[in-house]
Amino acid sequence: MSLIKSISGIRGTIGGRGGDGLGGVDIVKFTAAYAEFIKRSTEGRARRIVVGRDARVSGGMVSRLVCGTLMAMGLDVINIGLATTPTTEIAVTEEKADGGIIITASHNPAQWNALKLLNSRGEFLDDAEGKTVISIAEKEDFTFADVWALGQEYINETYNERHIAKVLALPLVDVEAIRKADFTVVVDAVNSVGGVVIPRLLRELGVKNIIELNCEPTGRFAHTPEPIPENLTQISEVMRTAGADCGIVVDPDVDRLALVMENGEMFVEEYTLVAVADYVLSHTPGSTVSNLSSSRALRDVSRAHGCGYSAAAVGEVNVVARMKETGAVIGGEGNGGVIYPELHYGRDALVGVALFLSLLASSGKKMTELKAGYPRYAIAKNKLTLTPEVDVDAILKAVKEKYRDEEVNDIDGVKIDFADSWVHLRKSNTEPIIRIYSEAATMEEADRLAEDIKGVIASL
Ligand code: MG
């Protein structure tokens, strides 16, 4: 049993005693705290909250508790039903709502669920706002409405269609080119809401040959949901045997997009954003942003277009803040999270699919040829387990000092950029570990770099 409260929401495994797993009491308490926070921050003017959910088995149960609690707090609910994370974000602004709650544990396995909290712009709460919600929940500092002030629930299940329509209306989405390319596309949506929206999006983009894998939104995940190579053997096999042009994999709430090439190999999640940015910059030059742990290939591709690149701290809310500061035209995260502000400031696999297929169609290339045209890097993800008494901050400071002659960024842990590689050290807030991400031309070199840094830390 697990229950994790963080600034981005509450997350846990369903069941168990209160406070141990994600139980009914925890869901009610946390939702009430969020409603209280929204009412306070709008000085009591708040009226309505959008609620969407992915297809997890527990989704219907959690949604009923969340919607009922919001109504008990005196807020109206716009229940958009089965919807992706980016769809729920868009619905908040379309409805001019005061906030939103997405019921999803993203790429976590089926026994997990979570509440992700949005502000009135359909964006995630920031650090201070998230901490306020946690504090209200811990003190149970909320007041339920009296009988005449209870909220109402309105059902509106049109948002998946509306989201698709908005994607199709983007000037850079080239439906004509995609239709003419006559692609065969394989989709693996891990039996969540992507199974409903991605095939539909593809049909409206003019793709006639769609092979659907795990597209029944039953919440019974056909494989571990995180879209990483070891979980994607089924689609790899189908790509090869079906002679398909492009494989699409999304996580259960459809904010991450991984692509599979015609030979069954991964395009590599890091390169989803790189390719989409390449396409966007070729039409609308401007600056780009990703987080410090994402591939340098985005910086290289941005420079090749004569455009600037900057890095943000890890976390979607930080990437979005940096994109707004720099007026970035495209950005996101190396885990397949594409953020295209022309539509909205949130990771969105639908917009990623539409822009990527526009690129593939207009390039006339195969995916392997497209990939070969991008700078070649490999990222190694290691961690170093420490004893609890070790002062991790002191270690990071010492590493920073040791490499002071290199390009060092300390906005989030310590990142050291070398000429042909980089290494990024971050401490975990929950365990005595340091995450060591390193990138170089090959995986062997990236691993060697991580080993070198582990040696440096040991010597400290
Ligand atoms: Mg996700």
Short mmCIF file of C-alpha atoms and ligand atoms in Angstrom, two decimals:
data_model
loop_
_atom_site.label_atom_id
_atom_site.label_comp_id
_atom_site.label_asym_id
_atom_site.label_seq_id
_atom_site.Cartn_x
_atom_site.Cartn_y
_atom_site.Cartn_z
CA MET A 1 0.00 0.00 0.00
CA SER A 2 1.27 3.44 -0.86
CA LEU A 3 0.05 7.01 -0.48
CA ILE A 4 2.18 9.89 -1.71
CA LYS A 5 1.20 13.52 -1.25
CA SER A 6 3.12 15.92 -3.47
CA ILE A 7 2.67 19.38 -4.93
CA SER A 8 1.28 17.86 -8.11
CA GLY A 9 -1.49 16.04 -6.21
CA ILE A 10 -2.14 12.89 -4.27
CA ARG A 11 -1.18 9.45 -5.58
CA GLY A 12 -1.53 5.99 -4.16
CA THR A 13 -2.61 2.41 -4.50
CA ILE A 14 -6.32 1.80 -4.13
CA GLY A 15 -7.55 0.28 -0.88
CA GLY A 16 -6.26 -0.32 2.61
CA ARG A 17 -6.65 1.58 5.85
CA GLY A 18 -7.03 5.38 5.68
CA GLY A 19 -3.73 7.17 5.20
CA ASP A 20 -2.07 3.92 4.14
CA GLY A 21 -3.25 3.57 0.55
CA LEU A 22 -5.42 5.86 -1.57
CA GLY A 23 -8.64 5.25 0.36
CA GLY A 24 -12.01 6.97 0.09
CA VAL A 25 -11.32 9.21 3.09
CA ASP A 26 -8.06 10.45 1.58
CA ILE A 27 -9.75 11.22 -1.74
CA VAL A 28 -12.53 13.19 -0.04
CA LYS A 29 -10.15 15.06 2.26
CA PHE A 30 -7.78 16.03 -0.51
CA THR A 31 -10.58 17.07 -2.91
CA ALA A 32 -12.18 19.19 -0.18
CA ALA A 33 -8.81 20.86 0.47
CA TYR A 34 -8.43 21.64 -3.23
CA ALA A 35 -11.98 23.07 -3.37
CA GLU A 36 -11.23 25.20 -0.29
CA PHE A 37 -8.00 26.44 -1.92
CA ILE A 38 -9.86 27.37 -5.13
CA LYS A 39 -12.63 29.14 -3.18
CA ARG A 40 -10.08 31.14 -1.17
CA SER A 41 -7.94 32.06 -4.15
CA THR A 42 -11.00 33.36 -6.03
CA GLU A 43 -12.34 35.06 -2.88
CA GLY A 44 -15.46 32.92 -2.95
CA ARG A 45 -16.30 33.65 -6.60
CA ALA A 46 -15.37 30.13 -7.74
CA ARG A 47 -18.27 28.35 -9.39
CA ARG A 48 -17.14 25.26 -11.24
CA ILE A 49 -14.49 22.63 -11.63
CA VAL A 50 -13.89 20.31 -14.60
CA VAL A 51 -13.34 16.62 -13.77
CA GLY A 52 -11.96 14.10 -16.27
CA ARG A 53 -10.54 10.61 -15.81
CA ASP A 54 -8.52 7.97 -17.58
CA ALA A 55 -9.88 4.41 -18.01
CA ARG A 56 -8.44 2.88 -14.83
CA VAL A 57 -10.64 0.27 -13.15
CA SER A 58 -10.89 2.54 -10.07
CA GLY A 59 -11.66 5.66 -12.17
CA GLY A 60 -15.45 5.55 -11.87
CA MET A 61 -15.32 5.08 -8.10
CA VAL A 62 -12.76 7.86 -7.58
CA SER A 63 -14.68 10.17 -9.91
CA ARG A 64 -17.89 9.74 -7.90
CA LEU A 65 -16.08 10.62 -4.66
CA VAL A 66 -14.35 13.62 -6.24
CA CYS A 67 -17.49 14.98 -7.92
CA GLY A 68 -19.61 14.46 -4.79
CA THR A 69 -17.03 16.20 -2.62
CA LEU A 70 -16.80 19.20 -4.95
CA MET A 71 -20.61 19.49 -4.87
CA ALA A 72 -20.55 19.18 -1.07
CA MET A 73 -18.08 22.07 -1.03
CA GLY A 74 -20.57 24.16 -3.03
CA LEU A 75 -18.89 23.95 -6.43
CA ASP A 76 -20.54 22.88 -9.68
CA VAL A 77 -18.87 20.03 -11.53
CA ILE A 78 -18.43 19.76 -15.28
CA ASN A 79 -17.91 16.01 -15.55
CA ILE A 80 -16.29 15.31 -18.94
CA GLY A 81 -16.08 11.55 -18.30
CA LEU A 82 -13.35 9.50 -19.94
CA ALA A 83 -10.84 12.08 -21.11
CA THR A 84 -7.10 12.49 -21.54
CA THR A 85 -5.04 14.79 -19.33
CA PRO A 86 -4.59 17.37 -22.14
CA THR A 87 -8.32 17.17 -22.97
CA THR A 88 -9.22 17.99 -19.36
CA GLU A 89 -6.79 20.92 -19.43
CA ILE A 90 -8.43 22.28 -22.58
CA ALA A 91 -11.92 21.80 -21.11
CA VAL A 92 -11.01 24.02 -18.13
CA THR A 93 -10.30 27.02 -20.35
CA GLU A 94 -13.17 26.27 -22.75
CA GLU A 95 -15.61 26.11 -19.82
CA LYS A 96 -14.02 29.19 -18.20
CA ALA A 97 -13.91 26.99 -15.10
CA ASP A 98 -12.06 27.85 -11.89
CA GLY A 99 -9.94 24.71 -11.97
CA GLY A 100 -9.84 21.07 -12.88
CA ILE A 101 -9.05 17.64 -11.51
CA ILE A 102 -7.69 14.82 -13.64
CA ILE A 103 -8.14 11.37 -12.15
CA THR A 104 -5.16 9.39 -13.42
CA ALA A 105 -1.96 7.87 -12.13
CA SER A 106 -0.38 8.47 -15.54
CA HIS A 107 2.11 5.68 -16.37
CA ASN A 108 1.75 3.88 -13.00
CA PRO A 109 0.30 0.35 -12.98
CA ALA A 110 -3.42 -0.44 -12.67
CA GLN A 111 -3.67 -0.57 -8.85
CA TRP A 112 -2.61 3.10 -8.68
CA ASN A 113 -4.71 6.21 -9.07
CA ALA A 114 -4.15 9.89 -8.40
CA LEU A 115 -5.65 13.36 -8.49
CA LYS A 116 -3.79 15.90 -10.63
CA LEU A 117 -4.83 19.45 -9.84
CA LEU A 118 -5.26 22.29 -12.33
CA ASN A 119 -5.70 26.04 -12.02
CA SER A 120 -8.16 28.17 -14.01
CA ARG A 121 -5.75 28.25 -16.98
CA GLY A 122 -5.90 24.46 -17.21
CA GLU A 123 -2.28 24.23 -16.01
CA PHE A 124 -0.83 22.35 -13.05
CA LEU A 125 -0.69 24.09 -9.68
CA ASP A 126 2.76 25.47 -8.90
CA ASP A 127 4.90 24.55 -5.90
CA ALA A 128 3.42 27.11 -3.48
CA GLU A 129 -0.18 26.37 -4.52
CA GLY A 130 0.36 22.62 -4.17
CA LYS A 131 1.84 23.08 -0.69
CA THR A 132 -1.17 25.17 0.32
CA VAL A 133 -3.54 22.37 -0.71
CA ILE A 134 -1.53 19.80 1.28
CA SER A 135 -1.55 22.06 4.32
CA ILE A 136 -5.33 22.60 4.14
CA ALA A 137 -5.82 18.83 3.79
CA GLU A 138 -3.60 18.02 6.78
CA LYS A 139 -5.41 20.52 9.01
CA GLU A 140 -8.80 19.57 7.52
CA ASP A 141 -9.26 23.32 7.29
CA PHE A 142 -12.27 23.27 4.94
CA THR A 143 -15.96 24.07 5.32
CA PHE A 144 -18.73 22.19 3.52
CA ALA A 145 -21.64 24.10 2.01
CA ASP A 146 -25.12 24.10 3.56
CA VAL A 147 -28.00 22.41 1.80
CA TRP A 148 -29.09 25.43 -0.28
CA ALA A 149 -25.56 26.06 -1.52
CA LEU A 150 -24.66 22.55 -2.74
CA GLY A 151 -23.14 22.33 -6.22
CA GLN A 152 -24.66 20.64 -9.27
CA GLU A 153 -23.12 18.13 -11.63
CA TYR A 154 -23.25 18.71 -15.39
CA ILE A 155 -22.20 15.91 -17.73
CA ASN A 156 -20.44 16.98 -20.94
CA GLU A 157 -18.79 14.17 -22.85
CA THR A 158 -18.01 16.14 -26.01
CA TYR A 159 -14.50 17.22 -25.09
CA ASN A 160 -12.56 14.39 -26.74
CA GLU A 161 -14.15 15.42 -30.05
CA ARG A 162 -13.58 19.10 -29.38
CA HIS A 163 -9.93 18.46 -28.54
CA ILE A 164 -9.45 16.55 -31.81
CA ALA A 165 -11.16 19.35 -33.74
CA LYS A 166 -8.78 21.90 -32.21
CA VAL A 167 -5.77 19.78 -33.17
CA LEU A 168 -7.03 19.44 -36.76
CA ALA A 169 -7.53 23.21 -36.98
CA LEU A 170 -3.87 23.97 -36.22
CA PRO A 171 -2.24 25.54 -39.31
CA LEU A 172 0.81 23.24 -39.14
CA VAL A 173 -1.28 20.06 -39.08
CA ASP A 174 -1.18 18.98 -42.73
CA VAL A 175 -4.20 16.68 -43.13
CA GLU A 176 -3.88 16.70 -46.92
CA ALA A 177 -0.27 15.49 -46.86
CA ILE A 178 -1.09 12.78 -44.27
CA ARG A 179 -4.07 11.55 -46.31
CA LYS A 180 -1.96 11.38 -49.50
CA ALA A 181 0.84 9.53 -47.71
CA ASP A 182 -1.60 6.64 -47.13
CA PHE A 183 0.19 5.51 -43.99
CA THR A 184 -0.41 2.28 -42.13
CA VAL A 185 -0.29 3.19 -38.45
CA VAL A 186 -0.25 0.85 -35.45
CA VAL A 187 -1.58 2.20 -32.12
CA ASP A 188 -0.97 0.77 -28.64
CA ALA A 189 -3.06 2.66 -26.08
CA VAL A 190 -2.59 0.18 -23.19
CA ASN A 191 -6.41 -0.19 -22.83
CA SER A 192 -6.94 3.33 -21.53
CA VAL A 193 -8.55 6.48 -22.93
CA GLY A 194 -5.98 6.76 -25.74
CA GLY A 195 -7.72 3.74 -27.27
CA VAL A 196 -10.75 5.95 -27.90
CA VAL A 197 -9.10 9.22 -28.94
CA ILE A 198 -5.98 8.21 -30.90
CA PRO A 199 -7.68 5.98 -33.53
CA ARG A 200 -10.37 8.64 -33.92
CA LEU A 201 -7.76 11.37 -34.35
CA LEU A 202 -5.97 9.22 -36.94
CA ARG A 203 -9.17 8.68 -38.93
CA GLU A 204 -9.83 12.41 -38.96
CA LEU A 205 -6.23 13.01 -40.06
CA GLY A 206 -7.00 10.85 -43.11
CA VAL A 207 -5.24 7.65 -42.00
CA LYS A 208 -7.25 4.73 -43.40
CA ASN A 209 -5.10 1.79 -42.30
CA ILE A 210 -5.11 1.70 -38.52
CA ILE A 211 -4.11 -1.40 -36.55
CA GLU A 212 -5.42 -1.09 -33.01
CA LEU A 213 -3.62 -2.89 -30.17
CA ASN A 214 -4.98 -2.60 -26.63
CA CYS A 215 -7.48 0.09 -27.61
CA GLU A 216 -10.41 -1.11 -25.44
CA PRO A 217 -10.66 1.39 -22.55
CA THR A 218 -11.18 -1.29 -19.91
CA GLY A 219 -8.37 -0.16 -17.61
CA ARG A 220 -6.99 -3.70 -17.71
CA PHE A 221 -3.55 -2.69 -18.91
CA ALA A 222 -2.17 -5.21 -21.38
CA HIS A 223 1.39 -4.45 -20.28
CA THR A 224 3.16 -2.23 -17.77
CA PRO A 225 1.92 1.18 -18.95
CA GLU A 226 5.13 3.21 -19.05
CA PRO A 227 5.94 3.57 -22.78
CA ILE A 228 9.54 2.32 -22.57
CA PRO A 229 11.09 -0.36 -24.84
CA GLU A 230 10.82 -3.34 -22.44
CA ASN A 231 7.03 -2.84 -22.28
CA LEU A 232 6.56 -2.48 -26.04
CA THR A 233 7.55 -5.83 -27.54
CA GLN A 234 4.04 -6.47 -28.91
CA ILE A 235 3.89 -3.35 -31.11
CA SER A 236 7.48 -3.90 -32.27
CA GLU A 237 6.51 -7.32 -33.56
CA VAL A 238 3.34 -6.04 -35.28
CA MET A 239 5.27 -3.19 -36.95
CA ARG A 240 7.56 -5.72 -38.60
CA THR A 241 4.92 -8.23 -39.67
CA ALA A 242 2.33 -5.66 -40.86
CA GLY A 243 4.77 -3.55 -42.86
CA ALA A 244 3.44 -0.47 -41.06
CA ASP A 245 4.89 3.04 -41.46
CA CYS A 246 4.54 4.36 -37.92
CA GLY A 247 3.82 2.98 -34.46
CA ILE A 248 2.18 5.14 -31.82
CA VAL A 249 2.26 4.40 -28.10
CA VAL A 250 0.65 6.57 -25.44
CA ASP A 251 0.51 6.27 -21.66
CA PRO A 252 -2.85 5.85 -19.86
CA ASP A 253 -3.59 9.61 -19.69
CA VAL A 254 -2.17 10.40 -23.14
CA ASP A 255 0.32 13.13 -22.26
CA ARG A 256 3.32 11.03 -23.31
CA LEU A 257 3.97 9.86 -26.86
CA ALA A 258 6.48 7.20 -27.90
CA LEU A 259 6.98 6.27 -31.53
CA VAL A 260 8.03 2.98 -33.14
CA MET A 261 9.82 2.86 -36.50
CA GLU A 262 8.88 0.74 -39.51
CA ASN A 263 11.60 -1.79 -38.62
CA GLY A 264 10.03 -2.34 -35.19
CA GLU A 265 12.73 -0.43 -33.31
CA MET A 266 11.98 2.48 -31.01
CA PHE A 267 12.27 5.98 -32.45
CA VAL A 268 13.25 6.62 -28.80
CA GLU A 269 11.00 8.73 -26.57
CA GLU A 270 13.59 11.51 -26.33
CA TYR A 271 13.28 12.03 -30.08
CA THR A 272 9.49 12.56 -30.14
CA LEU A 273 9.96 16.18 -29.06
CA VAL A 274 13.11 16.58 -31.18
CA ALA A 275 11.29 15.58 -34.40
CA VAL A 276 8.16 17.61 -33.64
CA ALA A 277 10.32 20.65 -32.81
CA ASP A 278 12.25 20.19 -36.06
CA TYR A 279 8.94 20.35 -37.96
CA VAL A 280 7.56 23.33 -36.01
CA LEU A 281 10.81 25.34 -36.29
CA SER A 282 11.04 24.72 -40.04
CA HIS A 283 7.70 26.56 -40.42
CA THR A 284 7.64 28.95 -37.45
CA PRO A 285 11.16 29.66 -36.12
CA GLY A 286 11.38 30.55 -32.44
CA SER A 287 12.95 29.41 -29.22
CA THR A 288 12.57 25.99 -27.61
CA VAL A 289 12.61 24.65 -24.04
CA SER A 290 13.01 21.23 -22.46
CA ASN A 291 14.00 20.10 -18.99
CA LEU A 292 17.61 19.62 -17.88
CA SER A 293 17.34 15.83 -18.10
CA SER A 294 16.20 15.82 -21.75
CA SER A 295 18.38 15.09 -24.78
CA ARG A 296 20.78 17.71 -26.09
CA ALA A 297 19.47 16.85 -29.56
CA LEU A 298 16.74 19.49 -29.09
CA ARG A 299 19.37 22.18 -28.53
CA ASP A 300 21.30 20.99 -31.61
CA VAL A 301 18.19 20.92 -33.83
CA SER A 302 17.13 24.38 -32.56
CA ARG A 303 20.59 25.77 -33.40
CA ALA A 304 20.48 24.17 -36.85
CA HIS A 305 17.33 26.24 -37.45
CA GLY A 306 19.10 29.35 -36.10
CA CYS A 307 16.86 29.27 -33.01
CA GLY A 308 17.61 29.55 -29.30
CA TYR A 309 17.17 26.81 -26.72
CA SER A 310 16.94 26.99 -22.95
CA ALA A 311 16.57 24.42 -20.18
CA ALA A 312 14.11 24.32 -17.29
CA ALA A 313 14.05 22.45 -14.01
CA VAL A 314 12.43 19.01 -14.20
CA GLY A 315 8.62 19.05 -13.97
CA GLU A 316 5.96 20.14 -16.45
CA VAL A 317 5.08 23.26 -14.44
CA ASN A 318 8.73 24.42 -14.62
CA VAL A 319 8.98 23.76 -18.35
CA VAL A 320 5.76 25.72 -18.95
CA ALA A 321 7.02 28.66 -16.84
CA ARG A 322 10.28 28.78 -18.83
CA MET A 323 8.39 28.54 -22.14
CA LYS A 324 6.29 31.55 -21.17
CA GLU A 325 9.37 33.53 -20.08
CA THR A 326 11.16 32.87 -23.37
CA GLY A 327 8.09 32.92 -25.64
CA ALA A 328 9.03 29.43 -26.85
CA VAL A 329 7.16 28.10 -29.91
CA ILE A 330 7.62 24.47 -28.88
CA GLY A 331 8.89 22.66 -25.81
CA GLY A 332 8.34 19.77 -23.47
CA GLU A 333 10.09 16.87 -21.87
CA GLY A 334 12.31 14.10 -23.17
CA ASN A 335 9.82 11.49 -21.91
CA GLY A 336 7.69 12.05 -25.02
CA GLY A 337 5.90 15.12 -23.63
CA VAL A 338 5.22 17.64 -26.39
CA ILE A 339 3.97 21.09 -25.36
CA TYR A 340 2.72 23.24 -28.24
CA PRO A 341 1.51 26.62 -26.90
CA GLU A 342 -0.39 27.34 -30.13
CA LEU A 343 -2.94 24.88 -28.68
CA HIS A 344 -2.28 25.03 -24.91
CA TYR A 345 0.45 24.85 -22.26
CA GLY A 346 0.32 21.15 -21.42
CA ARG A 347 1.95 17.94 -22.60
CA ASP A 348 -0.31 16.60 -25.31
CA ALA A 349 0.16 13.36 -27.26
CA LEU A 350 -2.67 14.23 -29.69
CA VAL A 351 -0.89 17.34 -30.92
CA GLY A 352 2.35 15.30 -30.94
CA VAL A 353 0.80 12.65 -33.23
CA ALA A 354 -0.67 15.23 -35.63
CA LEU A 355 2.56 17.25 -35.93
CA PHE A 356 4.76 14.15 -36.21
CA LEU A 357 2.64 12.62 -38.99
CA SER A 358 2.63 16.01 -40.76
CA LEU A 359 6.44 15.93 -40.63
CA LEU A 360 6.66 12.30 -41.77
CA ALA A 361 4.24 12.89 -44.66
CA SER A 362 5.84 16.12 -45.86
CA SER A 363 9.38 14.69 -45.59
CA GLY A 364 8.61 11.70 -47.82
CA LYS A 365 11.05 9.73 -45.65
CA LYS A 366 10.73 6.55 -43.66
CA MET A 367 10.98 6.92 -39.88
CA THR A 368 14.43 5.28 -39.82
CA GLU A 369 15.66 7.83 -42.40
CA LEU A 370 14.18 10.69 -40.41
CA LYS A 371 15.84 9.43 -37.22
CA ALA A 372 19.21 9.04 -38.97
CA GLY A 373 19.11 12.76 -39.80
CA TYR A 374 19.08 13.77 -36.12
CA PRO A 375 22.10 14.11 -33.82
CA ARG A 376 22.79 10.71 -32.28
CA TYR A 377 22.81 10.58 -28.49
CA ALA A 378 22.04 8.01 -25.83
CA ILE A 379 20.89 8.76 -22.27
CA ALA A 380 21.83 6.50 -19.36
CA LYS A 381 19.61 6.70 -16.27
CA ASN A 382 21.46 5.56 -13.16
CA LYS A 383 21.06 6.13 -9.46
CA LEU A 384 23.36 6.04 -6.49
CA THR A 385 21.98 4.80 -3.18
CA LEU A 386 23.43 6.54 -0.15
CA THR A 387 23.16 5.90 3.55
CA PRO A 388 20.50 8.13 5.17
CA GLU A 389 23.04 10.19 7.17
CA VAL A 390 24.81 11.41 4.01
CA ASP A 391 24.34 15.13 3.30
CA VAL A 392 23.26 15.02 -0.35
CA ASP A 393 23.22 18.82 -0.72
CA ALA A 394 26.84 19.00 0.42
CA ILE A 395 27.80 16.36 -2.15
CA LEU A 396 26.07 18.25 -4.95
CA LYS A 397 27.80 21.44 -3.87
CA ALA A 398 31.20 19.73 -3.90
CA VAL A 399 30.56 18.27 -7.37
CA LYS A 400 29.61 21.71 -8.62
CA GLU A 401 32.81 23.15 -7.17
CA LYS A 402 34.95 20.41 -8.73
CA TYR A 403 33.57 21.14 -12.19
CA ARG A 404 33.45 24.93 -11.89
CA ASP A 405 35.51 25.33 -15.09
CA GLU A 406 32.84 23.50 -17.12
CA GLU A 407 29.38 24.79 -18.04
CA VAL A 408 27.40 24.17 -14.84
CA ASN A 409 23.67 24.72 -14.28
CA ASP A 410 22.35 24.46 -10.70
CA ILE A 411 18.67 25.46 -11.05
CA ASP A 412 17.69 21.84 -10.32
CA GLY A 413 20.43 19.67 -8.81
CA VAL A 414 23.70 20.01 -10.72
CA LYS A 415 24.08 19.64 -14.47
CA ILE A 416 27.51 19.69 -16.05
CA ASP A 417 27.71 20.22 -19.80
CA PHE A 418 30.87 18.92 -21.46
CA ALA A 419 31.71 19.42 -25.15
CA ASP A 420 30.16 16.13 -26.34
CA SER A 421 28.20 14.95 -23.31
CA TRP A 422 26.48 15.99 -20.09
CA VAL A 423 25.64 14.62 -16.69
CA HIS A 424 22.75 15.71 -14.44
CA LEU A 425 22.61 14.89 -10.72
CA ARG A 426 19.38 15.33 -8.76
CA LYS A 427 18.51 14.29 -5.27
CA SER A 428 15.30 12.45 -4.53
CA ASN A 429 12.97 14.09 -2.02
CA THR A 430 11.69 10.77 -0.78
CA GLU A 431 14.70 8.40 -0.71
CA PRO A 432 18.43 8.76 0.08
CA ILE A 433 19.45 8.48 -3.55
CA ILE A 434 21.03 10.68 -6.21
CA ARG A 435 19.68 10.22 -9.72
CA ILE A 436 22.47 10.37 -12.28
CA TYR A 437 21.37 11.01 -15.86
CA SER A 438 24.12 11.16 -18.45
CA GLU A 439 24.09 11.60 -22.20
CA ALA A 440 26.81 10.92 -24.75
CA ALA A 441 27.21 9.71 -28.34
CA THR A 442 26.75 6.06 -27.30
CA MET A 443 25.20 4.24 -24.33
CA GLU A 444 28.63 2.86 -23.36
CA GLU A 445 30.06 6.38 -23.11
CA ALA A 446 26.99 7.62 -21.22
CA ASP A 447 27.34 4.75 -18.71
CA ARG A 448 31.08 5.41 -18.39
CA LEU A 449 30.37 9.07 -17.62
CA ALA A 450 27.92 8.00 -14.89
CA GLU A 451 30.56 5.64 -13.43
CA ASP A 452 33.14 8.48 -13.46
CA ILE A 453 30.74 10.72 -11.54
CA LYS A 454 29.97 7.93 -9.05
CA GLY A 455 33.76 7.70 -8.51
CA VAL A 456 33.95 11.44 -7.90
CA ILE A 457 31.11 11.25 -5.37
CA ALA A 458 32.76 8.29 -3.60
CA SER A 459 36.00 10.31 -3.31
CA LEU A 460 34.07 13.12 -1.61
MG MG B 1 0.98 10.62 -18.27
#
